[in-house]
mmCIF file of C-alpha atoms in Angstrom:
data_model
loop_
_atom_site.group_PDB
_atom_site.id
_atom_site.type_symbol
_atom_site.label_atom_id
_atom_site.label_comp_id
_atom_site.label_asym_id
_atom_site.label_seq_id
_atom_site.Cartn_x
_atom_site.Cartn_y
_atom_site.Cartn_z
ATOM 1 C CA MET R 1 -0.340 9.794 -1.183
ATOM 2 C CA MET R 2 -3.161 11.717 0.502
ATOM 3 C CA LEU R 3 -4.061 15.274 -0.448
ATOM 4 C CA LEU R 4 -1.304 17.510 0.894
ATOM 5 C CA MET R 5 -3.960 19.948 2.048
ATOM 6 C CA ASN R 6 -5.388 17.216 4.303
ATOM 7 C CA MET R 7 -1.908 16.303 5.517
ATOM 8 C CA TRP R 8 -1.310 19.889 6.561
ATOM 9 C CA ARG R 9 -4.620 20.353 8.363
ATOM 10 C CA ALA R 10 -4.496 17.153 10.410
ATOM 11 C CA THR R 11 -0.914 17.529 11.619
ATOM 12 C CA VAL R 12 -1.102 21.147 12.788
ATOM 13 C CA ASP R 13 -1.898 20.114 16.347
ATOM 14 C CA ASP R 14 -2.500 16.341 15.943
ATOM 15 C CA ALA R 15 -6.123 16.973 16.908
ATOM 16 C CA PRO R 16 -7.682 14.101 14.893
ATOM 17 C CA ALA R 17 -5.128 11.624 16.271
ATOM 18 C CA LYS R 18 -5.706 12.785 19.856
ATOM 19 C CA GLN R 19 -9.456 12.471 19.426
ATOM 20 C CA LEU R 20 -9.373 9.089 17.705
ATOM 21 C CA VAL R 21 -6.997 7.386 20.145
ATOM 22 C CA MET R 22 -9.491 8.048 22.935
ATOM 23 C CA ASN R 23 -11.572 5.233 21.445
ATOM 24 C CA TRP R 24 -8.913 2.657 22.347
ATOM 25 C CA ASN R 25 -7.199 1.707 25.585
ATOM 26 C CA HIS R 26 -3.957 3.723 25.678
ATOM 27 C CA ASP R 27 -1.327 5.031 28.058
ATOM 28 C CA ALA R 28 -1.537 8.776 28.678
ATOM 29 C CA ASN R 29 0.981 10.933 26.778
ATOM 30 C CA SER R 30 2.249 7.977 24.716
ATOM 31 C CA LEU R 31 0.835 9.097 21.355
ATOM 32 C CA GLN R 32 3.620 9.965 18.887
ATOM 33 C CA PHE R 33 3.454 11.000 15.241
ATOM 34 C CA TRP R 34 5.136 8.446 12.962
ATOM 35 C CA ARG R 35 4.436 9.457 9.382
ATOM 36 C CA ALA R 36 1.866 10.818 6.920
ATOM 37 C CA SER R 37 1.744 9.514 3.365
ATOM 38 C CA SER R 38 -1.173 7.431 2.146
ATOM 39 C CA ASN R 39 -2.439 7.490 5.749
ATOM 40 C CA PHE R 40 -1.626 9.211 9.004
ATOM 41 C CA VAL R 41 0.210 6.809 11.317
ATOM 42 C CA TYR R 42 0.835 7.359 15.026
ATOM 43 C CA ARG R 43 2.427 5.047 17.571
ATOM 44 C CA PHE R 44 1.129 4.704 21.116
ATOM 45 C CA GLU R 45 1.471 2.368 24.070
ATOM 46 C CA ALA R 46 -1.020 0.469 26.215
ATOM 47 C CA ASP R 47 -1.246 -2.638 28.391
ATOM 48 C CA GLY R 48 2.032 -2.136 30.194
ATOM 49 C CA GLY R 49 4.154 -0.682 27.419
ATOM 50 C CA ARG R 50 2.976 -2.695 24.384
ATOM 51 C CA SER R 51 3.199 -0.809 21.092
ATOM 52 C CA PHE R 52 0.137 -0.159 18.956
ATOM 53 C CA TRP R 53 -0.374 1.810 15.756
ATOM 54 C CA LEU R 54 -3.180 4.263 15.069
ATOM 55 C CA ARG R 55 -3.854 4.712 11.372
ATOM 56 C CA PHE R 56 -6.413 7.179 10.092
ATOM 57 C CA ILE R 57 -7.439 8.948 6.927
ATOM 58 C CA HIS R 58 -9.652 11.819 5.787
ATOM 59 C CA GLU R 59 -12.880 10.881 4.017
ATOM 60 C CA ALA R 60 -11.633 12.584 0.832
ATOM 61 C CA ASP R 61 -8.745 10.099 0.622
ATOM 62 C CA ASN R 62 -10.516 6.810 1.383
ATOM 63 C CA THR R 63 -13.913 5.338 2.186
ATOM 64 C CA ILE R 64 -15.035 3.402 5.219
ATOM 65 C CA ALA R 65 -16.172 0.602 2.895
ATOM 66 C CA ASN R 66 -12.632 0.198 1.530
ATOM 67 C CA ILE R 67 -11.202 0.108 5.039
ATOM 68 C CA GLU R 68 -13.737 -2.453 6.246
ATOM 69 C CA ALA R 69 -12.995 -4.646 3.222
ATOM 70 C CA GLU R 70 -9.278 -4.453 4.014
ATOM 71 C CA LEU R 71 -9.835 -5.458 7.639
ATOM 72 C CA HIS R 72 -12.076 -8.370 6.689
ATOM 73 C CA TYR R 73 -9.324 -9.734 4.460
ATOM 74 C CA ILE R 74 -6.737 -9.379 7.228
ATOM 75 C CA GLU R 75 -9.029 -11.240 9.638
ATOM 76 C CA TYR R 76 -9.422 -14.008 7.049
ATOM 77 C CA LEU R 77 -5.642 -14.324 6.660
ATOM 78 C CA ILE R 78 -5.061 -14.464 10.409
ATOM 79 C CA ALA R 79 -7.759 -17.100 10.790
ATOM 80 C CA LYS R 80 -5.903 -19.193 8.190
ATOM 81 C CA GLY R 81 -2.671 -18.927 10.171
ATOM 82 C CA TYR R 82 -1.021 -16.226 8.063
ATOM 83 C CA ALA R 83 1.097 -13.797 10.082
ATOM 84 C CA ALA R 84 -0.340 -10.302 9.741
ATOM 85 C CA ALA R 85 -0.627 -7.393 12.147
ATOM 86 C CA ALA R 86 -4.073 -7.740 13.697
ATOM 87 C CA PRO R 87 -6.611 -4.924 13.933
ATOM 88 C CA VAL R 88 -7.711 -4.050 17.471
ATOM 89 C CA LEU R 89 -11.312 -3.583 18.578
ATOM 90 C CA SER R 90 -12.064 -0.182 20.070
ATOM 91 C CA LEU R 91 -13.611 0.328 23.488
ATOM 92 C CA ASN R 92 -16.896 0.552 21.571
ATOM 93 C CA GLY R 93 -16.407 -2.895 20.023
ATOM 94 C CA ARG R 94 -15.633 -1.562 16.541
ATOM 95 C CA PHE R 95 -12.606 -1.961 14.290
ATOM 96 C CA VAL R 96 -13.206 1.387 12.573
ATOM 97 C CA GLU R 97 -13.979 4.545 14.504
ATOM 98 C CA THR R 98 -15.238 7.765 12.909
ATOM 99 C CA ILE R 99 -14.851 11.335 14.137
ATOM 100 C CA GLU R 100 -16.153 14.632 12.801
ATOM 101 C CA SER R 101 -14.041 17.786 12.607
ATOM 102 C CA GLU R 102 -14.115 21.203 10.993
ATOM 103 C CA GLN R 103 -12.088 19.694 8.137
ATOM 104 C CA GLY R 104 -14.502 16.786 7.645
ATOM 105 C CA ARG R 105 -14.714 13.168 8.683
ATOM 106 C CA TYR R 106 -11.801 10.916 9.653
ATOM 107 C CA TYR R 107 -11.735 7.106 9.824
ATOM 108 C CA GLY R 108 -9.369 5.492 12.323
ATOM 109 C CA VAL R 109 -8.170 1.941 12.967
ATOM 110 C CA VAL R 110 -5.590 0.506 15.361
ATOM 111 C CA PHE R 111 -3.207 -2.385 14.686
ATOM 112 C CA GLU R 112 -1.060 -4.459 16.964
ATOM 113 C CA GLN R 113 2.708 -4.242 16.565
ATOM 114 C CA ALA R 114 3.778 -6.774 13.932
ATOM 115 C CA ALA R 115 5.839 -9.684 15.177
ATOM 116 C CA GLY R 116 9.466 -9.915 14.063
ATOM 117 C CA VAL R 117 12.098 -7.408 12.977
ATOM 118 C CA ARG R 118 12.496 -5.242 9.906
ATOM 119 C CA VAL R 119 14.826 -6.335 7.130
ATOM 120 C CA GLN R 120 17.036 -3.828 5.319
ATOM 121 C CA VAL R 121 17.612 -4.305 1.600
ATOM 122 C CA SER R 122 21.313 -3.607 2.018
ATOM 123 C CA GLY R 123 21.719 -6.408 4.554
ATOM 124 C CA VAL R 124 19.175 -8.985 3.395
ATOM 125 C CA THR R 125 20.480 -12.568 3.526
ATOM 126 C CA GLU R 126 19.942 -15.409 1.083
ATOM 127 C CA ASP R 127 17.719 -17.197 3.590
ATOM 128 C CA GLN R 128 15.620 -14.060 4.104
ATOM 129 C CA LEU R 129 15.190 -13.595 0.361
ATOM 130 C CA GLY R 130 13.899 -17.121 -0.059
ATOM 131 C CA ARG R 131 11.474 -16.850 2.857
ATOM 132 C CA TRP R 132 10.285 -13.483 1.571
ATOM 133 C CA GLY R 133 9.321 -15.151 -1.698
ATOM 134 C CA GLN R 134 7.637 -18.021 0.162
ATOM 135 C CA SER R 135 5.641 -15.548 2.251
ATOM 136 C CA LEU R 136 4.252 -13.913 -0.877
ATOM 137 C CA ALA R 137 3.427 -17.288 -2.443
ATOM 138 C CA GLN R 138 1.597 -18.316 0.730
ATOM 139 C CA LEU R 139 -0.403 -15.099 0.585
ATOM 140 C CA HIS R 140 -1.388 -15.790 -3.023
ATOM 141 C CA LEU R 141 -2.483 -19.325 -2.204
ATOM 142 C CA LEU R 142 -4.790 -17.982 0.502
ATOM 143 C CA ALA R 143 -6.051 -15.225 -1.807
ATOM 144 C CA GLU R 144 -7.224 -17.870 -4.277
ATOM 145 C CA ASP R 145 -9.757 -19.134 -1.736
ATOM 146 C CA TYR R 146 -10.836 -15.791 -0.298
ATOM 147 C CA GLN R 147 -14.463 -14.747 -0.636
ATOM 148 C CA PRO R 148 -15.646 -11.358 0.692
ATOM 149 C CA PRO R 149 -18.880 -11.477 2.691
ATOM 150 C CA LEU R 150 -22.048 -11.088 0.649
ATOM 151 C CA GLY R 151 -23.406 -7.587 0.425
ATOM 152 C CA THR R 152 -20.147 -5.884 1.349
ATOM 153 C CA LYS R 153 -17.787 -3.686 -0.609
ATOM 154 C CA VAL R 154 -15.288 -5.653 -2.670
ATOM 155 C CA ARG R 155 -11.719 -4.373 -2.812
ATOM 156 C CA ARG R 156 -10.696 -2.302 -5.794
ATOM 157 C CA SER R 157 -9.541 -3.923 -9.018
ATOM 158 C CA TRP R 158 -6.971 -2.940 -11.611
ATOM 159 C CA GLU R 159 -9.884 -1.666 -13.702
ATOM 160 C CA ASP R 160 -10.950 0.642 -10.859
ATOM 161 C CA ILE R 161 -7.385 1.933 -10.661
ATOM 162 C CA LEU R 162 -7.297 2.665 -14.385
ATOM 163 C CA ARG R 163 -10.548 4.609 -14.014
ATOM 164 C CA PHE R 164 -9.023 6.537 -11.111
ATOM 165 C CA ILE R 165 -5.944 7.365 -13.220
ATOM 166 C CA SER R 166 -8.125 8.457 -16.127
ATOM 167 C CA GLY R 167 -10.158 10.726 -13.848
ATOM 168 C CA VAL R 168 -7.024 12.402 -12.496
ATOM 169 C CA LEU R 169 -5.568 12.910 -15.975
ATOM 170 C CA GLU R 170 -8.821 14.472 -17.182
ATOM 171 C CA ARG R 171 -8.237 17.211 -14.593
ATOM 172 C CA HIS R 172 -4.695 17.692 -15.949
ATOM 173 C CA PRO R 173 -5.204 17.976 -19.729
ATOM 174 C CA ASN R 174 -1.535 18.739 -20.432
ATOM 175 C CA GLU R 175 -0.434 15.259 -19.361
ATOM 176 C CA GLU R 176 -0.534 13.862 -22.884
ATOM 177 C CA ALA R 177 2.365 11.447 -22.367
ATOM 178 C CA ALA R 178 0.647 9.940 -19.327
ATOM 179 C CA VAL R 179 -2.608 9.551 -21.258
ATOM 180 C CA ALA R 180 -0.741 7.699 -23.994
ATOM 181 C CA GLU R 181 0.897 5.494 -21.366
ATOM 182 C CA LEU R 182 -2.502 4.785 -19.806
ATOM 183 C CA ASN R 183 -3.845 3.651 -23.167
ATOM 184 C CA ARG R 184 -0.828 1.390 -23.731
ATOM 185 C CA VAL R 185 -1.084 -0.171 -20.274
ATOM 186 C CA GLU R 186 -4.829 -0.752 -20.540
ATOM 187 C CA GLN R 187 -4.598 -2.402 -23.960
ATOM 188 C CA TRP R 188 -1.747 -4.615 -22.769
ATOM 189 C CA LEU R 189 -3.585 -5.751 -19.627
ATOM 190 C CA LEU R 190 -6.583 -6.766 -21.725
ATOM 191 C CA THR R 191 -4.373 -9.253 -23.605
ATOM 192 C CA LEU R 192 -3.226 -11.121 -20.472
ATOM 193 C CA PRO R 193 -4.648 -14.472 -19.335
ATOM 194 C CA SER R 194 -7.132 -13.740 -16.544
ATOM 195 C CA GLU R 195 -8.494 -17.158 -15.645
ATOM 196 C CA GLU R 196 -8.339 -18.574 -12.119
ATOM 197 C CA GLY R 197 -4.806 -18.897 -10.810
ATOM 198 C CA HIS R 198 -3.521 -15.815 -12.608
ATOM 199 C CA THR R 199 -5.511 -13.109 -10.857
ATOM 200 C CA GLY R 200 -6.785 -12.488 -7.354
ATOM 201 C CA LEU R 201 -6.524 -10.162 -4.375
ATOM 202 C CA ILE R 202 -2.894 -9.011 -4.127
ATOM 203 C CA HIS R 203 -1.064 -7.008 -1.479
ATOM 204 C CA TYR R 204 0.436 -4.617 -4.058
ATOM 205 C CA ASP R 205 3.200 -3.320 -1.776
ATOM 206 C CA PHE R 206 4.940 -6.490 -0.545
ATOM 207 C CA GLN R 207 8.277 -4.763 -0.117
ATOM 208 C CA LEU R 208 10.658 -5.167 2.790
ATOM 209 C CA ASP R 209 9.357 -2.150 4.706
ATOM 210 C CA ASN R 210 6.015 -3.952 5.009
ATOM 211 C CA VAL R 211 7.277 -7.370 6.148
ATOM 212 C CA PHE R 212 8.921 -8.402 9.413
ATOM 213 C CA ASP R 213 11.264 -11.367 9.747
ATOM 214 C CA MET R 214 10.094 -13.712 12.516
ATOM 215 C CA GLY R 215 13.239 -15.813 12.500
ATOM 216 C CA GLU R 216 14.932 -18.682 10.705
ATOM 217 C CA ARG R 217 12.549 -21.151 9.038
ATOM 218 C CA GLU R 218 9.629 -18.861 9.846
ATOM 219 C CA ALA R 219 7.470 -16.806 7.500
ATOM 220 C CA TYR R 220 7.224 -13.042 7.592
ATOM 221 C CA SER R 221 4.676 -10.986 9.474
ATOM 222 C CA VAL R 222 2.991 -8.571 7.073
ATOM 223 C CA ILE R 223 1.481 -5.104 7.447
ATOM 224 C CA ASP R 224 -0.154 -2.448 5.268
ATOM 225 C CA PHE R 225 -2.876 -4.094 3.181
ATOM 226 C CA ASP R 226 -4.292 -0.660 2.424
ATOM 227 C CA ASP R 227 -3.454 -0.879 -1.295
ATOM 228 C CA ALA R 228 -4.692 -4.464 -1.749
ATOM 229 C CA MET R 229 -6.539 -4.875 -5.041
ATOM 230 C CA TYR R 230 -7.674 -7.498 -7.536
ATOM 231 C CA HIS R 231 -4.884 -7.806 -10.065
ATOM 232 C CA TRP R 232 -2.516 -10.334 -11.588
ATOM 233 C CA TYR R 233 -0.405 -12.084 -8.953
ATOM 234 C CA ALA R 234 2.583 -11.196 -11.114
ATOM 235 C CA MET R 235 1.971 -7.539 -10.203
ATOM 236 C CA ASP R 236 2.768 -8.404 -6.586
ATOM 237 C CA ILE R 237 5.993 -10.087 -7.662
ATOM 238 C CA ALA R 238 7.026 -7.144 -9.840
ATOM 239 C CA ALA R 239 6.355 -4.669 -7.017
ATOM 240 C CA ALA R 240 8.309 -6.712 -4.471
ATOM 241 C CA LEU R 241 11.305 -7.206 -6.741
ATOM 242 C CA ALA R 242 11.444 -3.462 -7.431
ATOM 243 C CA ASP R 243 12.696 -3.161 -3.854
ATOM 244 C CA LEU R 244 15.995 -4.687 -4.999
ATOM 245 C CA ASP R 245 16.754 -2.028 -7.610
ATOM 246 C CA ASP R 246 19.196 -0.206 -5.347
ATOM 247 C CA LEU R 247 21.544 -3.194 -5.194
ATOM 248 C CA ASP R 248 24.300 -3.391 -7.782
ATOM 249 C CA GLU R 249 23.296 -5.364 -10.856
ATOM 250 C CA ALA R 250 24.981 -8.669 -9.983
ATOM 251 C CA GLU R 251 23.606 -8.609 -6.431
ATOM 252 C CA ALA R 252 20.136 -7.673 -7.690
ATOM 253 C CA VAL R 253 20.037 -10.542 -10.198
ATOM 254 C CA HIS R 254 21.107 -13.032 -7.522
ATOM 255 C CA ALA R 255 18.596 -11.636 -5.005
ATOM 256 C CA ARG R 256 15.724 -11.805 -7.492
ATOM 257 C CA THR R 257 16.610 -15.408 -8.303
ATOM 258 C CA LEU R 258 16.535 -16.399 -4.635
ATOM 259 C CA PHE R 259 13.202 -14.624 -4.094
ATOM 260 C CA LEU R 260 11.640 -16.411 -7.060
ATOM 261 C CA GLN R 261 13.082 -19.762 -5.994
ATOM 262 C CA GLY R 262 11.482 -19.243 -2.595
ATOM 263 C CA TYR R 263 8.171 -18.383 -4.225
ATOM 264 C CA GLN R 264 8.253 -21.534 -6.332
ATOM 265 C CA VAL R 265 8.607 -23.734 -3.263
ATOM 266 C CA LEU R 266 4.897 -23.117 -2.656
ATOM 267 C CA ARG R 267 3.489 -21.858 -5.938
ATOM 268 C CA PRO R 268 4.512 -22.192 -9.600
ATOM 269 C CA LEU R 269 5.428 -19.222 -11.735
ATOM 270 C CA ASP R 270 3.857 -18.553 -15.121
ATOM 271 C CA GLU R 271 6.660 -18.002 -17.634
ATOM 272 C CA LEU R 272 4.576 -15.715 -19.840
ATOM 273 C CA LEU R 273 3.638 -13.424 -16.969
ATOM 274 C CA MET R 274 7.175 -13.459 -15.600
ATOM 275 C CA SER R 275 8.395 -12.146 -18.942
ATOM 276 C CA GLU R 276 5.959 -9.240 -18.529
ATOM 277 C CA LEU R 277 7.237 -8.044 -15.127
ATOM 278 C CA PRO R 278 8.693 -4.794 -16.555
ATOM 279 C CA ARG R 279 5.287 -3.887 -17.966
ATOM 280 C CA PHE R 280 3.599 -4.528 -14.634
ATOM 281 C CA ARG R 281 5.990 -1.958 -13.239
ATOM 282 C CA CYS R 282 4.701 0.471 -15.863
ATOM 283 C CA PHE R 283 1.253 0.080 -14.292
ATOM 284 C CA ALA R 284 2.723 0.821 -10.851
ATOM 285 C CA LYS R 285 4.566 3.919 -12.056
ATOM 286 C CA LEU R 286 1.488 5.262 -13.818
ATOM 287 C CA TYR R 287 -0.629 4.725 -10.688
ATOM 288 C CA SER R 288 1.997 6.454 -8.542
ATOM 289 C CA PHE R 289 2.095 9.357 -10.985
ATOM 290 C CA ALA R 290 -1.673 9.844 -10.819
ATOM 291 C CA ARG R 291 -1.649 9.703 -7.027
ATOM 292 C CA LEU R 292 1.086 12.311 -6.888
ATOM 293 C CA LEU R 293 -0.765 14.588 -9.286
ATOM 294 C CA ARG R 294 -3.887 14.281 -7.183
ATOM 295 C CA CYS R 295 -2.135 14.911 -3.864
ATOM 296 C CA ILE R 296 -1.124 18.473 -4.827
ATOM 297 C CA GLU R 297 -4.569 19.467 -6.063
ATOM 298 C CA GLY R 298 -6.104 22.356 -4.127
ATOM 299 C CA LEU R 299 -2.879 23.285 -2.351
ATOM 300 C CA GLU R 300 -1.726 26.900 -2.310
ATOM 301 C CA PRO R 301 2.030 26.595 -1.547
ATOM 302 C CA ALA R 302 2.411 30.301 -0.788
ATOM 303 C CA ASN R 303 0.288 29.895 2.340
ATOM 304 C CA ALA R 304 1.728 26.562 3.427
ATOM 305 C CA PRO R 305 4.351 25.898 6.123
ATOM 306 C CA GLU R 306 7.949 25.440 5.033
ATOM 307 C CA TRP R 307 7.952 21.645 5.393
ATOM 308 C CA LEU R 308 4.908 21.370 3.139
ATOM 309 C CA ILE R 309 6.399 23.706 0.529
ATOM 310 C CA GLY R 310 9.443 21.418 0.445
ATOM 311 C CA LEU R 311 7.271 18.323 0.063
ATOM 312 C CA HIS R 312 5.258 20.008 -2.688
ATOM 313 C CA GLN R 313 8.478 20.705 -4.574
ATOM 314 C CA LYS R 314 9.568 17.086 -4.172
ATOM 315 C CA VAL R 315 6.263 15.893 -5.610
ATOM 316 C CA LEU R 316 6.695 18.192 -8.623
ATOM 317 C CA THR R 317 10.208 16.791 -9.145
ATOM 318 C CA TRP R 318 9.002 13.183 -8.917
ATOM 319 C CA CYS R 319 6.218 13.907 -11.411
ATOM 320 C CA SER R 320 8.696 15.476 -13.815
ATOM 321 C CA GLN R 321 10.960 12.414 -13.651
ATOM 322 C CA MET R 322 8.034 10.067 -14.292
ATOM 323 C CA ARG R 323 6.890 12.168 -17.226
ATOM 324 C CA GLU R 324 10.262 11.672 -18.889
ATOM 325 C CA GLY R 325 9.797 7.927 -18.547
ATOM 326 C CA PHE R 326 6.408 8.052 -20.257
ATOM 327 C CA GLU R 327 7.816 10.087 -23.110
ATOM 328 C CA ARG R 328 10.607 7.570 -23.636
#
């Protein structure tokens, strides 16, 4: 999640969004706020009512190099026939546009509307579960052959993420349980097989809110590669399967089996790494915890609007719940 202070400033009057969208063809008065979490996301229309998505971020929350690396990977996937929401060139012929404001610099990109329809966990079918697994396996097969262009920023790795977590925890010296968890996770990751075929560029958030069903016997169209990183492919599987936790136990077990069967149609599973899926989820929870701790830094709740005070309280509650997990 971005810094809550940045979230507050940019949504007061939508000024950054209004300024950024001017760099793309758009219908007047069609810009609408969608959400703000890791990025600001706004929907707008152009070309006779087609939907597009403006995504932007403050320079304190991401770098232009990271964004450009993400877009290069998406272009690679599309060129290989993988269904992903395509970035749109601006009127200036750029994928990333930059604006300056009193609050600092913002980086904006626009994506086409993803093909297909959203799938709800509560109504997911057996066929959809299998194709969801196949879609992730197809992504991993393509990731094995991906090479970033020479001289450009490479996407983050799990080691970069551990350094990020460590830096956040250093600013919060009372988080002793999280520091202990970080040490456990790091030592465990160093024991895992890391040769070719086990690790590569993963999506990291291949859950159902980021994939769109394009119909029977078709793959899924995928969005939101913002968190893509070099990690074990098993991390992607663990993160996707976490989406099924809200089902009752019998349904969840059956759904996970169908997902994994679908995955194995295209790519084999490593039994050792599959047995470690719960520990990969420990990595994800620790990363989420550090991001939440960071997002409230610098915020003075007493001066914030009511909606932001409520969100700040939610973040504190989430952090407290995660802390209990580390201590256990």
